[in-house]
Coordinates of C-alpha atoms and ligand atoms in Angstrom, one line a residue:
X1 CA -88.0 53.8 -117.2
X2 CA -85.2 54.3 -114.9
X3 CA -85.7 57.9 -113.0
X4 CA -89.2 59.5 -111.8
X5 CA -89.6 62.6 -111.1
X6 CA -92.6 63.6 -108.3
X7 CA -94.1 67.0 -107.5
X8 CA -97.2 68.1 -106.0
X9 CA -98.7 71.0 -107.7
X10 CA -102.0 73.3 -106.7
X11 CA -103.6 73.5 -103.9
X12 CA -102.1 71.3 -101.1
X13 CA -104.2 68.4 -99.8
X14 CA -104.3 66.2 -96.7
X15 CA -103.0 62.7 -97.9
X16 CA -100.0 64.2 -100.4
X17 CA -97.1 63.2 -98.1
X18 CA -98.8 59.9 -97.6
X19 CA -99.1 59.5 -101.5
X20 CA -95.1 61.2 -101.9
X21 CA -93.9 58.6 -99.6
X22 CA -95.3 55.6 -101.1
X23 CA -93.8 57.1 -104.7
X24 CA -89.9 57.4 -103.3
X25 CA -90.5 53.6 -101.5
X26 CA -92.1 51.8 -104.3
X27 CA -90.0 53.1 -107.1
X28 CA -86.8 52.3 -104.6
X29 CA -88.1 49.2 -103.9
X30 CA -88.5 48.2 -107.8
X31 CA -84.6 49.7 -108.7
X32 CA -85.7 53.0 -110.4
X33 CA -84.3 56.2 -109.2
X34 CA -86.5 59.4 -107.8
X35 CA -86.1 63.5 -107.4
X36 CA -88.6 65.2 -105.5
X37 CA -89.3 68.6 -107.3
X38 CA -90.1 71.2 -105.2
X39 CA -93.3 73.8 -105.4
X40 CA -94.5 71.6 -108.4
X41 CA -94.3 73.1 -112.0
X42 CA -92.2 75.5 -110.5
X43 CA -90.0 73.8 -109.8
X44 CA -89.2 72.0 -112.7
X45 CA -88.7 75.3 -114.4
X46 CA -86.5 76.3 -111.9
X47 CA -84.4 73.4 -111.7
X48 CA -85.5 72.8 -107.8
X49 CA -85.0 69.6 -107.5
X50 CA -83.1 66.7 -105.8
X51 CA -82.4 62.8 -105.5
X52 CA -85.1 61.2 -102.5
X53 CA -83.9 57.6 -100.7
X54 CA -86.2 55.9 -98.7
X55 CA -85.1 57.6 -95.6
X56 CA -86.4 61.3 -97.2
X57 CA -90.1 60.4 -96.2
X58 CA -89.2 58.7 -93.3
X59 CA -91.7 60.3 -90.1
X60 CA -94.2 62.0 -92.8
X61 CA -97.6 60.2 -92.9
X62 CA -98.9 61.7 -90.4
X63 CA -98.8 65.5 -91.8
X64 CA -100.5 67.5 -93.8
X65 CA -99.3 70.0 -96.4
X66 CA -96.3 68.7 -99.0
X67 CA -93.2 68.0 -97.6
X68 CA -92.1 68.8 -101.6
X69 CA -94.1 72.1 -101.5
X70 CA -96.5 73.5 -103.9
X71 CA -97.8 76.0 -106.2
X72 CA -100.2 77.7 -108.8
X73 CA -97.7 77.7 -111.9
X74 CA -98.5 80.4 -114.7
X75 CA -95.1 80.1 -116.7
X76 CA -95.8 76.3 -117.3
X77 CA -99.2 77.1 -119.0
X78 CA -96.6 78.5 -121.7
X79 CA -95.1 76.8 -124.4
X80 CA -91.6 79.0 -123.3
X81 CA -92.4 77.0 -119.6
X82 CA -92.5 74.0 -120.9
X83 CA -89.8 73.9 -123.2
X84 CA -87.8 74.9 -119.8
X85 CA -89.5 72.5 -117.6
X86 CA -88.7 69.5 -120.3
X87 CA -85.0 71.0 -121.0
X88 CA -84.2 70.4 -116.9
X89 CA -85.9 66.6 -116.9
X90 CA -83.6 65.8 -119.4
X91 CA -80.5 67.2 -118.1
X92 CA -81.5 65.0 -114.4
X93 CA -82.0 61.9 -116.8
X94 CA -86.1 61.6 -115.7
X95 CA -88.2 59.7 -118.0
X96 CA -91.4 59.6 -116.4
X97 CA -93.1 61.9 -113.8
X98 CA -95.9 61.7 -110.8
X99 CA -98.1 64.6 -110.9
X100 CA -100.1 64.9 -107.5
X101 CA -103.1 67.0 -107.9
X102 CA -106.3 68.1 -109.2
X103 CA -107.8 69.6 -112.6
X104 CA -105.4 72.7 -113.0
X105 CA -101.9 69.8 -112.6
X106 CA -103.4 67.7 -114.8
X107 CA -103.9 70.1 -117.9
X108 CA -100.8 71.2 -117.4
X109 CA -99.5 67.3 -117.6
X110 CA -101.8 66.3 -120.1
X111 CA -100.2 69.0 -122.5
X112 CA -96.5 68.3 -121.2
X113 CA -97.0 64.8 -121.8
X114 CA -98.7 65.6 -125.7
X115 CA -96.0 68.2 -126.5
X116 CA -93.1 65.6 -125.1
X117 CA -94.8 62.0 -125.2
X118 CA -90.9 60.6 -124.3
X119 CA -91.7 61.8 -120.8
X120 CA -94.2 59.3 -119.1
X121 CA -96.8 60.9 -116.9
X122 CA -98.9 59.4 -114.4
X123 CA -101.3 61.6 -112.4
X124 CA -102.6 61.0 -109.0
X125 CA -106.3 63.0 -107.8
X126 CA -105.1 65.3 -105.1
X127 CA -107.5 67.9 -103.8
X128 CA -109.9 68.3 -101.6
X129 CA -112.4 69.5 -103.8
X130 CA -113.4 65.7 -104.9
X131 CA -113.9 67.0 -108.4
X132 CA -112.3 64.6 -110.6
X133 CA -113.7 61.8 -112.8
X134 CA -112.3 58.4 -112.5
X135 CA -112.1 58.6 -108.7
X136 CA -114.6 58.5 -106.1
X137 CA -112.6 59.8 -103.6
X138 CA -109.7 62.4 -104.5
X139 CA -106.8 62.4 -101.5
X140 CA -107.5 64.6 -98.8
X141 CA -111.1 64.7 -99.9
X142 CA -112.2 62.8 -96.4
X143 CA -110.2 65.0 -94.1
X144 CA -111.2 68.0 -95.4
X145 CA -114.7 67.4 -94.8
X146 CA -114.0 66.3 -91.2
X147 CA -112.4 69.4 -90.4
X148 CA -115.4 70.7 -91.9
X149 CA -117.6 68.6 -89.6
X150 CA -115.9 69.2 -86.1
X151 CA -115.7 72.9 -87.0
X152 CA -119.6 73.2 -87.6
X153 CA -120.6 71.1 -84.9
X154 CA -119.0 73.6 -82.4
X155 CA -120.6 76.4 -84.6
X156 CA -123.9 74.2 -84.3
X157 CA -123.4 74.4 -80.2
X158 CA -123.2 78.8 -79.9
X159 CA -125.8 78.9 -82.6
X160 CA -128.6 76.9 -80.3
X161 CA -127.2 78.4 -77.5
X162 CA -128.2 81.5 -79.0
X163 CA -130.9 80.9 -81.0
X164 CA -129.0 82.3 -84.5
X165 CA -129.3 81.2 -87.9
X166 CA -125.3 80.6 -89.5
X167 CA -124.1 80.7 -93.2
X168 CA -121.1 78.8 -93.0
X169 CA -119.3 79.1 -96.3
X170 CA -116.9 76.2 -97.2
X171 CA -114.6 75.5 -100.2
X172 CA -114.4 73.5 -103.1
X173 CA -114.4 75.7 -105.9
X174 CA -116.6 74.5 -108.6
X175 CA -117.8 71.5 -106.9
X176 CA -120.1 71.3 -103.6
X177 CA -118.7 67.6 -102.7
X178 CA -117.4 69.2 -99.3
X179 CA -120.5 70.9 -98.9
X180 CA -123.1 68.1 -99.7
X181 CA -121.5 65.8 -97.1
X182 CA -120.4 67.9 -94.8
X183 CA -124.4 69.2 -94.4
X184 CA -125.8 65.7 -94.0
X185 CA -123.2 65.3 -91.6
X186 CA -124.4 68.0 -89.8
X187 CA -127.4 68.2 -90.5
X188 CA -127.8 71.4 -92.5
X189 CA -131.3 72.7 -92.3
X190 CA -130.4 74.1 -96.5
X191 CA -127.2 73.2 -98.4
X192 CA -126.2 75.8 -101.4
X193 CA -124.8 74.2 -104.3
X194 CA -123.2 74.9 -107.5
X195 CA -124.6 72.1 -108.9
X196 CA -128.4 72.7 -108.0
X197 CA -129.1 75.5 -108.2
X198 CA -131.4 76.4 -104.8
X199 CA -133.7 80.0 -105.1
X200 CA -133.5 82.3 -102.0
X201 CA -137.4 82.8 -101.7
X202 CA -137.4 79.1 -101.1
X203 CA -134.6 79.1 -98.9
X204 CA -136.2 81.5 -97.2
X205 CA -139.6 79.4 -96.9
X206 CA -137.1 76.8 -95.7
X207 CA -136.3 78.8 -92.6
X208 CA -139.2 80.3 -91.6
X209 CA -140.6 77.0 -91.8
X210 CA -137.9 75.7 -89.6
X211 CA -138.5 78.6 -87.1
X212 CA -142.6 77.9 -87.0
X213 CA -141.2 74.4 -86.0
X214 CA -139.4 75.6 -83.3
X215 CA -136.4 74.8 -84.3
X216 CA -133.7 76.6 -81.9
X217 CA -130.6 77.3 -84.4
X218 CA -130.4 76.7 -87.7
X219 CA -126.9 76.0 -90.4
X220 CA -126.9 76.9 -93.9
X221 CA -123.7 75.4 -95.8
X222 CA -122.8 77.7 -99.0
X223 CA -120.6 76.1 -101.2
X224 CA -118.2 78.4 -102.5
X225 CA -119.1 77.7 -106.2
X226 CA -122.9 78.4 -105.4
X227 CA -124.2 81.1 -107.8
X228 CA -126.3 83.3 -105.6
X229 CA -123.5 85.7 -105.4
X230 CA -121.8 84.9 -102.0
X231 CA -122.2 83.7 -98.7
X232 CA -122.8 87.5 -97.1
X233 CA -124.8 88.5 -100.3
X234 CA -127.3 85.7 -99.7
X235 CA -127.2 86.1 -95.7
X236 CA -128.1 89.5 -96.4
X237 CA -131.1 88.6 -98.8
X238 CA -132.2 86.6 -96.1
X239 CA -131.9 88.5 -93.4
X240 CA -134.2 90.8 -94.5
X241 CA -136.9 88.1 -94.2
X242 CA -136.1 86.0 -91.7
X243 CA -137.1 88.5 -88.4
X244 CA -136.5 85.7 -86.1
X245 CA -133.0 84.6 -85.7
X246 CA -130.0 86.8 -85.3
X247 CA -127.9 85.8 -88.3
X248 CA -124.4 85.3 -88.6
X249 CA -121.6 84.0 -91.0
X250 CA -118.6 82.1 -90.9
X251 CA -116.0 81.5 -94.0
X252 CA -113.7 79.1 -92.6
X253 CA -111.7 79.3 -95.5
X254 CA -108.0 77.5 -95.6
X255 CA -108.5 75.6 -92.2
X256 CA -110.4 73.2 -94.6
X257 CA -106.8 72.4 -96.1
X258 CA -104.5 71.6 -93.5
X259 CA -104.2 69.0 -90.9
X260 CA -102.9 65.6 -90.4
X261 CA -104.7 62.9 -93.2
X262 CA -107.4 60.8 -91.8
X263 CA -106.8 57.1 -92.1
X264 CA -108.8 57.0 -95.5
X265 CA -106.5 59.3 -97.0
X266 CA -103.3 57.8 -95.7
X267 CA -104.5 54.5 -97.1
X268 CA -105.7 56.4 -100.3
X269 CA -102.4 58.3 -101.0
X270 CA -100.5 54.9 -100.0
X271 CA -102.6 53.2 -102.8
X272 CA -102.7 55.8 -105.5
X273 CA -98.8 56.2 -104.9
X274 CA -97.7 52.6 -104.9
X275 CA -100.0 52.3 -108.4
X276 CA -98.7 55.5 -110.1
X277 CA -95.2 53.9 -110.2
X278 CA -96.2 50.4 -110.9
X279 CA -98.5 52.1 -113.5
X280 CA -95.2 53.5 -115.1
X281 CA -93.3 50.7 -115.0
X282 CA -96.5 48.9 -116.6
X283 CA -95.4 51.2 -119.8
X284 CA -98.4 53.2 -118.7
X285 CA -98.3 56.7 -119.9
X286 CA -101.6 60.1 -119.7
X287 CA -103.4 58.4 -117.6
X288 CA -104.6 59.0 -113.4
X289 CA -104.4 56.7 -110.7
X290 CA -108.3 56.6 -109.4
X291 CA -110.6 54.6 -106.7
X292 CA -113.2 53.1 -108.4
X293 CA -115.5 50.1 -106.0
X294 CA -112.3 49.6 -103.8
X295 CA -110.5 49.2 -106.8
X296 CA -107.6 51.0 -108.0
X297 CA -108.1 51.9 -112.0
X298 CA -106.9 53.7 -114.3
X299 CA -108.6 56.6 -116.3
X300 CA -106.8 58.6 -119.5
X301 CA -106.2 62.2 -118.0
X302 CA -109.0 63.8 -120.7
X303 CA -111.7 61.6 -118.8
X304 CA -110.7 62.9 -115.6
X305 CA -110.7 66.4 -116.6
X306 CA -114.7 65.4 -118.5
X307 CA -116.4 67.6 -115.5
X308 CA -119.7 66.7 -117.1
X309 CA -119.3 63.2 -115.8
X310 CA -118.8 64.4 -112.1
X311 CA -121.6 64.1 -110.1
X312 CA -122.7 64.6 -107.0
X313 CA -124.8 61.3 -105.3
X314 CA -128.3 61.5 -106.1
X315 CA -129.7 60.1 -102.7
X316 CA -127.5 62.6 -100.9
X317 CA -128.9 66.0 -103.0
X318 CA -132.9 64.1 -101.8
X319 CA -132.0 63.6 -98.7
X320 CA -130.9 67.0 -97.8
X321 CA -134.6 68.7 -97.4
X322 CA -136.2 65.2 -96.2
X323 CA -133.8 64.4 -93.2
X324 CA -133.4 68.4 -91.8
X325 CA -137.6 68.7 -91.4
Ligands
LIG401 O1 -108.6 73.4 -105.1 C1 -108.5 73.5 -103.7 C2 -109.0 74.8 -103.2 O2 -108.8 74.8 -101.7 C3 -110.4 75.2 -103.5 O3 -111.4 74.6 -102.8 C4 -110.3 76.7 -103.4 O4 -111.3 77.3 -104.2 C5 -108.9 77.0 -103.8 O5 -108.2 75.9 -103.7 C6 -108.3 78.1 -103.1 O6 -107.0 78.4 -103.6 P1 -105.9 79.2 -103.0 O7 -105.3 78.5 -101.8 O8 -104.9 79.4 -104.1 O9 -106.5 80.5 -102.5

């Protein structure tokens, strides 16, 4: 290979500039050229583009977002997209590409990469949602959930200085990682899953329970993916049983996203980067860049996309009830 492209496509996650910068150094470093596309697939279909030296990512570890910009990319789920997207690499003279993100960029590279195998493709797990095989950790995983963290434990400080019950909704889409951790974090008297499924008449026992305990505030964590039909839908189901706290609910939404990377993630992103382009130059091609054991592996993209190998930790979904009595 002699010219990578990289892009960061989907959601944006704490750890991608981190990750972008140790792409443009390492592939520098090693003589291979590099183009930053901007607003991911996007931009390749656009032609939006341009040449990165080491001095582009100069000053950039330390912020969140994408310094190359991102987006949700219909066109490129169609063959016409594609055709475009693989017309533009050419005329720049890229051979391989870094895709930085989660499940949506990497069945968009995985087909890419079967449709025009001359075109090496390495993915690297970025979002926050931690939903990926092949990876324990996905970048900007870990500072998402601290964000998460410091903004319940002020919520955690009005709600026993009131005496209230909270449903604090957090993201994640299909996956409750943030949720999960976040709650034994916290200490989340009931954590709402997608992935176990909790009833509200036992949620509900839950809390009164809590309340006969004397217990002076109470946090419920709803994942966003949790299939009781909302955070307000079940804080209303409960409300109506639960006479003893004033309830309220907090969605804090896209906060979760932004921020600068923790140190985990910059050490992450600085890994997975720095092996995404010696993975290419390895001859490597359809596969992501993962942490597996302190290791870095790698995975074929199909495996990480299997999402009925993710799985939450089995000591952290028991511990949930047991440490919050
Ligand atoms: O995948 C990251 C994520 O933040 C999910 O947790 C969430 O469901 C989704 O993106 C929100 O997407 P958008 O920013 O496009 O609304």
């Amino acid at each position: 290979i002699s010219k990578i492209a990289v892009l960061t496509s989907g959601g944006d996650a704490p750890g991608m500039n981190p990750c972008i910068r140790a792409v443009v150094r390492t592939a520098i470093y090693n003589g291979l050229k590099v183009v930053g596309v901007r607003q991911g697939y996007k931009g390749l279909i656009e032609n939006d583009m341009y040449e990165m030296d080491k001095r582009s990512v100069s000053n950039i570890l330390n912020l969140g977002g994408t310094i190359l910009k991102t987006a949700r990319c219909l066109p490129f789920k169609e063959d016409e997209g594609m055709v475009t997207a693989y017309q533009h690499l050419k005329e720049h003279g890229i051979d391989a590409l870094v895709v930085i993100g989660g499940d949506g960029t990497f069945t968009g590279a995985l087909r890419f990469s079967k449709k025009y195998p001359d075109i090496a493709v390495i993915g690297v797990p970025g979002t926050i949602d931690n939903d990926l095989c092949g990876s324990t950790y996905t970048l900007g995983f870990d500072t998402a959930t601290n964000t998460v963290i410091e903004a319940i434990d002020k919520i955690r400080d009005t709600a026993d200085a009131h005496d209230r019950l909270f449903f604090i909704e957090v993201m994640g889409r299909d996956s409750g990682a943030i949720a999960l951790r976040a709650g034994i974090s916290c200490g989340a008297e009931a954590i709402l899953l997608p992935e176990k499924q909790t009833a509200i008449d036992d949620l509900i026992r839950n809390l009164k329970d809590g309340s006969s305990n004397k217990k002076s505030s109470s946090i419920v964590i709803v994942a966003e993916g949790d299939k009781n039909g909302g955070v307000y839908d079940v804080a209303k189901a409960v409300q109506k049983e639960v006479k003893d706290y004033d309830i309220k609910v907090t969605i804090l939404g896209h906060l979760q996203r932004g921020g600068s990377p923790s140190s985990f993630d910059r050490i992450l992103g600085s890994r997975l980067g720095y092996a995404a382009v010696n993975a290419l130059i390895a001859g490597e091609t359809q596969k992501m860049v993962g942490l597996q054991a302190n290791h870095i592996l790698l995975t074929s993209l199909e495996e990480a996309l299997n999402h009925h190998e993710f799985k939450l930790e089995a000591d952290l979904l028991e511990m949930v009830d047991i440490l919050s009595i």
